[in-house]
């Protein structure tokens, strides 16, 4: 069913009794041309672009839980392309361009809001680094604006400009950055993929990957064996476990990231703002809650829940940047499992097992990458070779020395 | 999460700093690129019991090997790192 204003009016007059489900709930077939493991944003986007761009329609997406129940429902919804390095910036800028056309592409309201992403700086050295980053963004066709204190003061209320330890000197802003509704993104991709013939199979956990003569032949699942010409893994925090089913060991550790939502407020912060003297970011959802987050807890974890020292640390960062936050109550908080790669950049590539493909290492930046990740992974699976945009995201880059270390943190997953 | 330091007793986790997986063995200097790549970059990353290095940086500064379940955060055993390495040898 194509969504439109006319359809909405007709349904309203009919008491909303005529809506049909957004995607089917099919039984798995015995064999598919391509099986995607993981029904998160990246897996669903991959299936969508396989069908839409490459004409590969005999595709299944296998999801162990339900659509929107994993990291797609656990992120802080920020969309941006403010990267520095050659391997990253073109990819993320392409992703932002896909975001800008996504609602038309999917015929689904993903509530894309280009409200601007503002990164505060607090010292001359940090200003220099942000100017360099802004110039790198401009050279790759992205947008970036340097804001002084007065411009910033007019845009964001409540910032402690003259904090004794972290005075705010200005900010780098990407006006085209912003937020999108995380649930709507997976729902939109699921609906779009389903409409093009993709089977989306929920409550179907993969328990084994069958490999014969060095090539993948299918997957064992809670609902039986499903044969596959090609298999793509897009399972975020659980990549190491799924890859181990095919005998692979990855340059990835699973870590824990917490996020928070306050009680609902009148409109207060109408941009995305990040603190430059600590890891802290904040935006306001359309329901009025402030959405905020910060650093990893710092130790390996699959628990999907964090510990209190990091809660305190994030709140301290928030108070240093915006003291007014101290009057608010936190309504909800949660944790997600991040697939932290060894250089902080993702992997979209073939694997040593023939016809088995890998999409992992998103650290805590996977949401903004959803469209381009799906686009590039679909290309890599359909053609058997990476697209130019993900050519740098190779699995073997740690062996060849071509790491993409945006932060300069070295091979320590918990510092990226 | 509380870690039972063999020197100081049960202490809150924010007194400790985390290094990571304790199981990779440092290869010989001339072991070759592949062995060094595996040591520096590759991880088993298990969901379940995990041996990991922690330092009691906000306490006695001892290096510890904590046997901890990454799925539940339950701490199964804490050993002084030196003792644990000796036990492995």
Coordinates of C-alpha atoms in Angstrom, one line a residue:
Chain A
X1 CA 0.0 0.0 0.0
X2 CA 1.5 3.4 -1.0
X3 CA 1.1 5.9 1.7
X4 CA -0.2 9.4 0.7
X5 CA -2.2 12.3 2.1
X6 CA -5.2 11.0 0.1
X7 CA -4.9 7.6 1.6
X8 CA -4.7 9.1 5.1
X9 CA -7.9 11.1 4.5
X10 CA -9.7 8.1 3.2
X11 CA -8.6 6.0 6.1
X12 CA -9.6 8.7 8.6
X13 CA -13.1 8.8 7.2
X14 CA -13.2 5.0 7.3
X15 CA -12.1 4.9 11.0
X16 CA -8.6 3.6 10.2
X17 CA -9.9 0.1 9.7
X18 CA -8.4 -0.4 6.2
X19 CA -4.7 -0.2 7.0
X20 CA -2.8 -3.4 6.0
X21 CA 0.4 -4.7 7.7
X22 CA 3.6 -2.9 6.5
X23 CA 5.4 -6.2 5.7
X24 CA 4.5 -9.9 5.4
X25 CA 5.4 -12.6 8.0
X26 CA 6.5 -15.4 5.6
X27 CA 7.7 -18.9 6.4
X28 CA 11.3 -19.3 5.4
X29 CA 11.9 -21.0 2.0
X30 CA 14.4 -23.8 1.7
X31 CA 16.9 -21.7 -0.4
X32 CA 17.6 -18.1 -1.2
X33 CA 20.1 -16.4 -3.5
X34 CA 21.2 -14.2 -0.6
X35 CA 20.6 -14.6 3.2
X36 CA 21.2 -11.5 5.4
X37 CA 21.8 -12.4 9.0
X38 CA 20.5 -9.5 11.2
X39 CA 17.3 -7.5 10.7
X40 CA 18.6 -4.2 12.0
X41 CA 18.9 -1.1 10.0
X42 CA 22.0 -2.2 8.2
X43 CA 20.7 -5.7 7.3
X44 CA 17.3 -4.3 6.1
X45 CA 19.0 -1.5 4.1
X46 CA 21.2 -4.1 2.5
X47 CA 18.2 -6.2 1.4
X48 CA 16.4 -3.1 0.2
X49 CA 19.3 -2.0 -2.0
X50 CA 20.0 -5.5 -3.2
X51 CA 16.4 -5.6 -4.6
X52 CA 16.2 -1.9 -5.7
X53 CA 19.6 -1.3 -7.2
X54 CA 20.9 -4.8 -8.1
X55 CA 17.6 -6.6 -8.9
X56 CA 18.4 -9.4 -6.4
X57 CA 15.0 -10.2 -5.0
X58 CA 15.3 -13.8 -3.8
X59 CA 16.6 -12.5 -0.5
X60 CA 15.8 -13.3 3.2
X61 CA 16.6 -11.2 6.2
X62 CA 16.9 -13.4 9.4
X63 CA 16.3 -11.6 12.7
X64 CA 16.7 -13.3 16.0
X65 CA 14.2 -11.0 17.8
X66 CA 11.9 -8.5 16.2
X67 CA 12.5 -5.6 13.8
X68 CA 13.6 -2.5 15.8
X69 CA 14.4 -4.5 19.0
X70 CA 18.2 -4.5 18.8
X71 CA 20.6 -1.6 18.4
X72 CA 18.2 0.0 15.9
X73 CA 16.0 0.8 19.0
X74 CA 19.0 1.7 21.3
X75 CA 20.8 4.5 19.6
X76 CA 20.5 8.3 20.0
X77 CA 19.3 8.9 16.4
X78 CA 22.0 11.4 15.3
X79 CA 22.8 11.8 11.6
X80 CA 26.0 13.7 10.5
X81 CA 29.0 13.4 8.2
X82 CA 31.6 15.4 10.1
X83 CA 34.6 13.2 9.6
X84 CA 38.2 14.0 8.8
X85 CA 39.9 11.1 7.1
X86 CA 39.9 10.1 3.4
X87 CA 38.5 6.6 4.0
X88 CA 35.6 7.9 6.1
X89 CA 34.3 11.3 4.9
X90 CA 33.2 10.4 1.4
X91 CA 31.3 7.4 2.8
X92 CA 29.5 9.3 5.5
X93 CA 28.7 12.2 3.2
X94 CA 27.2 9.8 0.7
X95 CA 25.2 8.4 3.6
X96 CA 23.9 11.9 4.5
X97 CA 22.8 12.4 0.9
X98 CA 20.9 9.1 1.0
X99 CA 19.3 10.3 4.3
X100 CA 18.2 13.5 2.5
X101 CA 16.2 11.5 -0.1
X102 CA 15.2 8.6 2.1
X103 CA 11.6 9.5 2.8
X104 CA 10.8 9.8 -0.9
X105 CA 12.8 6.7 -1.6
X106 CA 11.0 4.6 1.0
X107 CA 7.5 6.4 0.9
X108 CA 7.8 6.5 4.7
X109 CA 8.2 9.3 7.1
X110 CA 11.5 8.8 8.9
X111 CA 11.2 12.2 10.6
X112 CA 14.5 13.3 9.1
X113 CA 15.3 16.6 10.9
X114 CA 18.3 18.6 9.6
X115 CA 18.5 20.7 12.7
X116 CA 22.3 21.0 12.6
X117 CA 25.1 19.3 14.6
X118 CA 27.2 21.6 16.8
X119 CA 30.6 20.5 18.2
X120 CA 31.8 22.9 20.9
X121 CA 35.5 23.7 21.2
X122 CA 37.2 25.0 24.4
X123 CA 40.8 25.9 23.4
X124 CA 42.9 27.3 20.6
X125 CA 44.3 23.9 19.8
X126 CA 40.9 22.4 19.6
X127 CA 39.7 25.2 17.4
X128 CA 42.6 24.5 15.0
X129 CA 41.7 20.8 14.9
X130 CA 38.0 21.7 14.2
X131 CA 39.0 24.1 11.4
X132 CA 41.0 21.4 9.8
X133 CA 38.1 19.0 10.1
X134 CA 35.7 21.6 8.7
X135 CA 38.0 22.2 5.7
X136 CA 38.3 18.4 5.1
X137 CA 34.5 18.2 5.1
X138 CA 34.1 21.1 2.7
X139 CA 36.7 19.6 0.3
X140 CA 34.6 16.4 0.2
X141 CA 31.4 18.4 -0.6
X142 CA 29.9 18.3 2.9
X143 CA 28.9 21.5 4.7
X144 CA 30.6 23.0 7.7
X145 CA 30.4 26.4 9.5
X146 CA 32.7 27.8 12.2
X147 CA 30.7 29.6 14.9
X148 CA 32.0 32.2 17.3
X149 CA 30.7 32.6 20.8
X150 CA 28.1 35.2 19.9
X151 CA 26.6 33.2 17.1
X152 CA 26.6 30.1 19.3
X153 CA 24.9 32.0 22.2
X154 CA 22.1 33.0 19.9
X155 CA 21.5 29.4 18.8
X156 CA 21.8 27.3 22.0
X157 CA 20.6 28.6 25.3
X158 CA 21.9 27.4 28.6
X159 CA 25.5 26.6 27.7
X160 CA 28.0 27.6 30.5
X161 CA 30.3 29.7 28.3
X162 CA 32.5 30.9 31.1
X163 CA 33.0 27.5 32.8
X164 CA 36.2 27.9 34.9
X165 CA 37.8 24.7 33.5
X166 CA 36.2 24.4 30.1
X167 CA 35.3 27.9 28.7
X168 CA 33.5 27.6 25.4
X169 CA 35.4 29.4 22.6
X170 CA 33.1 28.6 19.7
X171 CA 31.9 25.6 17.7
X172 CA 32.1 23.7 14.4
X173 CA 28.6 23.2 13.0
X174 CA 27.3 20.9 10.3
X175 CA 23.9 22.5 9.3
X176 CA 22.8 19.5 7.3
X177 CA 23.3 17.1 10.2
X178 CA 20.5 16.3 12.6
X179 CA 18.3 13.5 13.8
X180 CA 16.0 10.9 12.3
X181 CA 13.5 8.6 14.0
X182 CA 15.3 5.3 14.5
X183 CA 12.3 3.0 14.5
X184 CA 10.9 4.6 11.4
X185 CA 14.2 3.9 9.6
X186 CA 14.0 0.1 10.1
X187 CA 10.3 0.0 9.5
X188 CA 10.7 2.0 6.3
X189 CA 13.5 -0.2 5.0
X190 CA 11.6 -3.4 6.0
X191 CA 8.5 -2.3 4.2
X192 CA 10.4 -1.2 1.1
X193 CA 12.4 -4.5 1.0
X194 CA 9.3 -6.6 1.5
X195 CA 7.4 -4.8 -1.3
X196 CA 10.3 -5.8 -3.6
X197 CA 10.0 -9.5 -2.7
X198 CA 12.4 -9.8 0.2
X199 CA 11.3 -12.2 3.0
X200 CA 11.8 -10.7 6.5
X201 CA 11.8 -13.5 9.0
X202 CA 11.6 -12.5 12.6
X203 CA 12.2 -14.8 15.7
X204 CA 14.7 -16.8 13.6
X205 CA 18.1 -16.9 15.3
X206 CA 21.0 -18.3 13.3
X207 CA 22.8 -21.1 15.2
X208 CA 25.3 -22.2 12.6
X209 CA 26.9 -21.3 9.3
X210 CA 27.5 -24.3 6.9
X211 CA 30.7 -24.1 4.9
X212 CA 31.7 -26.8 2.3
X213 CA 34.9 -26.7 0.3
X214 CA 35.7 -23.2 1.5
X215 CA 32.3 -21.8 0.4
X216 CA 29.2 -21.0 2.4
X217 CA 26.1 -23.1 1.6
X218 CA 23.5 -21.9 4.1
X219 CA 22.7 -21.3 7.7
X220 CA 21.2 -23.4 10.5
X221 CA 18.5 -21.5 12.4
X222 CA 15.9 -22.0 15.1
X223 CA 13.5 -22.7 12.2
X224 CA 15.6 -25.2 10.4
X225 CA 18.3 -25.1 7.7
X226 CA 18.1 -22.4 5.1
X227 CA 20.3 -22.8 2.0
X228 CA 21.9 -19.7 0.5
X229 CA 24.0 -18.8 -2.5
X230 CA 25.6 -15.9 -0.5
X231 CA 25.4 -14.9 3.1
X232 CA 25.9 -11.5 4.6
X233 CA 26.4 -10.9 8.3
X234 CA 25.2 -7.5 9.7
X235 CA 24.8 -8.3 13.4
X236 CA 26.5 -5.3 15.1
X237 CA 27.5 -6.2 18.7
X238 CA 27.4 -9.9 18.1
X239 CA 29.6 -10.0 15.1
X240 CA 32.4 -12.1 16.8
X241 CA 29.9 -14.8 17.8
X242 CA 28.3 -15.1 14.4
X243 CA 31.6 -14.9 12.5
X244 CA 33.0 -17.7 14.8
X245 CA 30.3 -20.0 13.4
X246 CA 32.2 -19.8 10.1
X247 CA 35.6 -20.2 11.8
X248 CA 36.5 -16.5 11.6
X249 CA 38.2 -14.4 14.3
X250 CA 37.6 -10.6 14.1
X251 CA 39.5 -7.5 15.1
X252 CA 36.5 -6.5 17.2
X253 CA 35.5 -6.3 20.9
X254 CA 31.9 -6.0 22.1
X255 CA 31.5 -3.0 24.5
X256 CA 28.7 -1.3 26.3
X257 CA 27.3 2.2 25.6
X258 CA 24.6 3.8 27.7
X259 CA 22.1 6.4 26.7
X260 CA 19.5 8.5 28.6
X261 CA 16.2 10.4 28.1
X262 CA 14.9 13.0 30.5
X263 CA 11.3 13.9 31.3
X264 CA 9.5 15.8 28.6
X265 CA 10.1 19.6 28.3
X266 CA 9.0 22.5 26.2
X267 CA 11.3 23.0 23.2
X268 CA 14.7 23.9 24.6
X269 CA 17.6 22.5 22.5
X270 CA 16.6 22.6 18.8
X271 CA 20.1 21.4 17.6
X272 CA 22.3 18.5 18.4
X273 CA 25.1 19.7 20.7
X274 CA 28.3 17.9 21.7
X275 CA 30.7 18.9 24.5
X276 CA 34.3 19.2 23.4
X277 CA 36.0 18.8 26.8
X278 CA 34.4 15.4 27.5
X279 CA 32.4 12.9 25.6
X280 CA 28.8 14.1 25.9
X281 CA 26.1 14.9 23.4
X282 CA 22.5 16.1 23.6
X283 CA 19.4 16.7 21.5
X284 CA 15.7 16.9 22.1
X285 CA 13.2 14.4 20.7
X286 CA 9.9 15.5 19.2
X287 CA 8.2 14.2 22.4
X288 CA 10.2 16.7 24.4
X289 CA 12.7 14.5 26.2
X290 CA 16.3 15.4 26.1
X291 CA 18.3 12.5 24.6
X292 CA 21.8 12.3 25.9
X293 CA 24.8 10.0 26.1
X294 CA 28.6 9.8 26.5
X295 CA 31.4 7.3 26.8
X296 CA 31.6 3.6 26.7
X297 CA 31.6 1.9 30.1
X298 CA 35.0 0.6 28.9
X299 CA 35.1 -3.1 29.5
X300 CA 33.9 -6.0 27.2
X301 CA 30.2 -6.7 27.7
X302 CA 27.2 -8.2 26.0
X303 CA 24.9 -7.4 28.9
X304 CA 22.9 -4.5 27.3
X305 CA 22.9 -2.7 30.6
X306 CA 25.6 -0.5 32.2
X307 CA 27.0 0.5 35.6
X308 CA 26.5 3.6 37.7
X309 CA 30.0 5.1 37.5
X310 CA 29.4 5.9 33.8
X311 CA 26.0 7.3 34.6
X312 CA 27.7 9.7 37.0
X313 CA 30.4 10.6 34.5
X314 CA 27.9 11.4 31.7
X315 CA 25.8 13.6 34.0
X316 CA 29.0 15.4 35.2
X317 CA 29.8 16.2 31.5
X318 CA 26.3 17.4 31.0
X319 CA 26.4 19.6 34.0
X320 CA 29.7 21.1 33.0
X321 CA 28.3 22.0 29.6
X322 CA 24.7 22.9 30.5
X323 CA 24.2 23.5 34.3
X324 CA 20.4 23.8 33.9
X325 CA 20.3 20.0 33.3
X326 CA 20.7 19.5 37.0
X327 CA 17.0 20.4 37.5
X328 CA 15.8 17.6 35.3
X329 CA 15.0 14.0 36.1
X330 CA 16.2 11.1 33.9
X331 CA 13.1 9.1 32.8
X332 CA 14.7 6.2 31.0
X333 CA 18.2 4.8 30.4
X334 CA 19.5 1.8 28.6
X335 CA 22.6 0.1 27.2
X336 CA 23.5 -1.4 23.8
X337 CA 26.2 -3.7 22.6
X338 CA 28.7 -2.0 20.3
X339 CA 31.1 -3.8 17.9
X340 CA 34.2 -1.8 18.6
X341 CA 36.8 -2.3 15.9
X342 CA 40.5 -1.9 16.6
X343 CA 40.8 1.5 14.8
X344 CA 37.3 2.9 15.4
X345 CA 36.2 2.4 11.7
X346 CA 33.9 -0.2 10.2
X347 CA 34.4 -3.2 8.1
X348 CA 32.4 -3.9 4.9
X349 CA 34.1 -6.6 3.0
X350 CA 34.4 -10.2 1.7
X351 CA 35.7 -12.8 4.0
X352 CA 38.2 -15.6 3.5
X353 CA 35.1 -17.9 3.2
X354 CA 33.8 -17.8 -0.4
X355 CA 30.3 -16.1 -0.7
X356 CA 30.4 -15.0 2.9
X357 CA 30.3 -11.3 3.5
X358 CA 30.9 -9.2 6.6
X359 CA 29.5 -5.9 7.8
X360 CA 30.8 -4.9 11.3
X361 CA 32.9 -2.6 13.4
X362 CA 30.4 0.3 13.6
X363 CA 31.5 1.2 17.1
X364 CA 28.9 3.7 18.3
X365 CA 28.4 5.4 15.0
X366 CA 26.3 2.9 13.1
X367 CA 23.0 4.7 13.0
X368 CA 24.0 7.6 10.7
X369 CA 25.7 5.1 8.4
X370 CA 22.6 2.9 7.9
X371 CA 21.8 4.0 4.3
X372 CA 25.3 4.0 2.9
X373 CA 26.2 0.8 4.8
X374 CA 23.3 -1.0 3.2
X375 CA 24.1 0.5 -0.2
X376 CA 27.8 -0.5 -0.1
X377 CA 27.1 -3.9 1.5
X378 CA 24.5 -4.7 -1.2
X379 CA 27.1 -3.7 -3.9
X380 CA 29.8 -5.9 -2.2
X381 CA 27.5 -8.9 -2.0
X382 CA 26.0 -8.5 -5.5
X383 CA 29.2 -7.8 -7.3
X384 CA 31.6 -9.8 -5.1
X385 CA 33.8 -6.7 -4.8
X386 CA 33.6 -3.6 -2.6
X387 CA 32.3 -0.3 -4.0
X388 CA 34.7 2.6 -4.1
X389 CA 33.0 4.1 -1.1
X390 CA 33.8 1.1 1.1
X391 CA 37.1 0.2 -0.5
X392 CA 39.0 1.3 2.6
X393 CA 36.8 -0.7 5.0
X394 CA 38.7 -3.9 4.4
X395 CA 38.9 -6.8 6.9
X396 CA 42.7 -7.2 6.2
X397 CA 43.6 -3.5 6.7
X398 CA 45.1 -4.3 10.1
X399 CA 47.5 -6.7 8.5
X400 CA 48.3 -4.4 5.6
X401 CA 48.8 -1.4 7.9
X402 CA 46.0 0.7 6.3
X403 CA 44.1 1.4 9.4
X404 CA 41.6 4.3 9.5
X405 CA 42.2 5.7 13.0
X406 CA 40.0 8.8 13.1
X407 CA 40.7 9.4 16.8
X408 CA 44.4 8.4 16.8
X409 CA 43.7 6.0 19.7
X410 CA 45.8 3.0 18.6
X411 CA 44.6 -0.6 18.7
X412 CA 42.5 -0.2 21.8
X413 CA 38.7 -0.6 21.1
X414 CA 37.6 1.0 24.3
X415 CA 39.3 4.3 23.5
X416 CA 37.7 5.0 20.1
Chain B
X1 CA 29.9 -4.0 39.7
X2 CA 32.4 -4.6 42.5
X3 CA 35.7 -6.3 42.1
X4 CA 37.3 -8.2 45.0
X5 CA 40.9 -7.0 45.0
X6 CA 43.1 -9.7 46.7
X7 CA 44.9 -6.8 48.6
X8 CA 42.1 -4.4 49.4
X9 CA 38.9 -6.4 49.5
X10 CA 35.7 -5.7 47.6
X11 CA 35.9 -2.2 45.9
X12 CA 33.7 -0.4 43.4
X13 CA 34.5 -0.8 39.8
X14 CA 35.4 2.9 39.2
X15 CA 38.5 2.4 41.3
X16 CA 39.8 0.1 38.6
X17 CA 41.0 0.7 35.0
X18 CA 40.5 -1.8 32.3
X19 CA 43.2 -3.1 29.9
X20 CA 41.4 -5.9 28.1
X21 CA 41.6 -9.6 27.2
X22 CA 44.4 -11.4 29.2
X23 CA 44.6 -14.5 27.1
X24 CA 46.7 -13.3 24.0
X25 CA 50.3 -14.3 24.5
X26 CA 53.0 -11.9 23.3
X27 CA 54.8 -13.6 20.5
X28 CA 58.6 -13.7 20.1
X29 CA 60.1 -10.6 18.5
X30 CA 60.9 -12.5 15.3
X31 CA 57.6 -14.5 15.2
X32 CA 56.5 -12.8 12.0
X33 CA 53.8 -10.4 10.8
X34 CA 50.9 -12.8 11.1
X35 CA 51.6 -13.8 14.7
X36 CA 52.0 -10.1 15.7
X37 CA 48.8 -9.1 13.8
X38 CA 46.8 -11.8 15.7
X39 CA 48.3 -10.7 19.0
X40 CA 47.6 -7.0 18.5
X41 CA 44.3 -6.9 16.7
X42 CA 42.4 -10.3 16.8
X43 CA 40.1 -11.1 19.7
X44 CA 38.0 -14.1 20.7
X45 CA 35.5 -11.6 22.2
X46 CA 33.5 -14.3 24.0
X47 CA 29.9 -13.9 25.3
X48 CA 30.4 -15.5 28.7
X49 CA 33.4 -16.0 31.0
X50 CA 36.4 -13.8 30.0
X51 CA 39.9 -13.4 31.5
X52 CA 40.8 -9.8 31.5
X53 CA 43.4 -7.4 32.9
X54 CA 42.3 -4.8 35.4
X55 CA 44.5 -2.5 37.4
X56 CA 43.4 -1.2 40.9
X57 CA 44.6 2.2 39.9
X58 CA 42.6 4.0 42.5
X59 CA 43.8 1.7 45.3
X60 CA 46.8 -0.5 45.7
X61 CA 47.8 -0.2 42.0
X62 CA 48.1 -4.0 41.6
X63 CA 47.5 -5.6 38.2
X64 CA 44.8 -8.2 38.4
X65 CA 43.3 -10.9 36.2
X66 CA 39.5 -10.8 36.6
X67 CA 37.5 -13.8 35.4
X68 CA 34.2 -12.1 34.6
X69 CA 31.1 -13.2 32.6
X70 CA 30.6 -10.6 29.8
X71 CA 26.9 -11.6 29.5
X72 CA 25.9 -11.1 33.2
X73 CA 28.8 -9.0 34.7
X74 CA 29.2 -11.7 37.3
X75 CA 32.8 -11.9 38.7
X76 CA 33.9 -15.5 39.0
X77 CA 37.5 -15.1 40.2
X78 CA 40.1 -12.4 40.8
X79 CA 43.8 -13.3 40.8
X80 CA 47.0 -11.2 41.0
X81 CA 48.2 -11.0 37.4
X82 CA 51.6 -12.4 38.2
X83 CA 50.1 -15.5 39.9
X84 CA 47.7 -16.0 37.0
X85 CA 50.5 -15.8 34.4
X86 CA 52.5 -18.3 36.5
X87 CA 49.5 -20.6 36.6
X88 CA 49.3 -20.4 32.7
X89 CA 52.9 -21.3 32.2

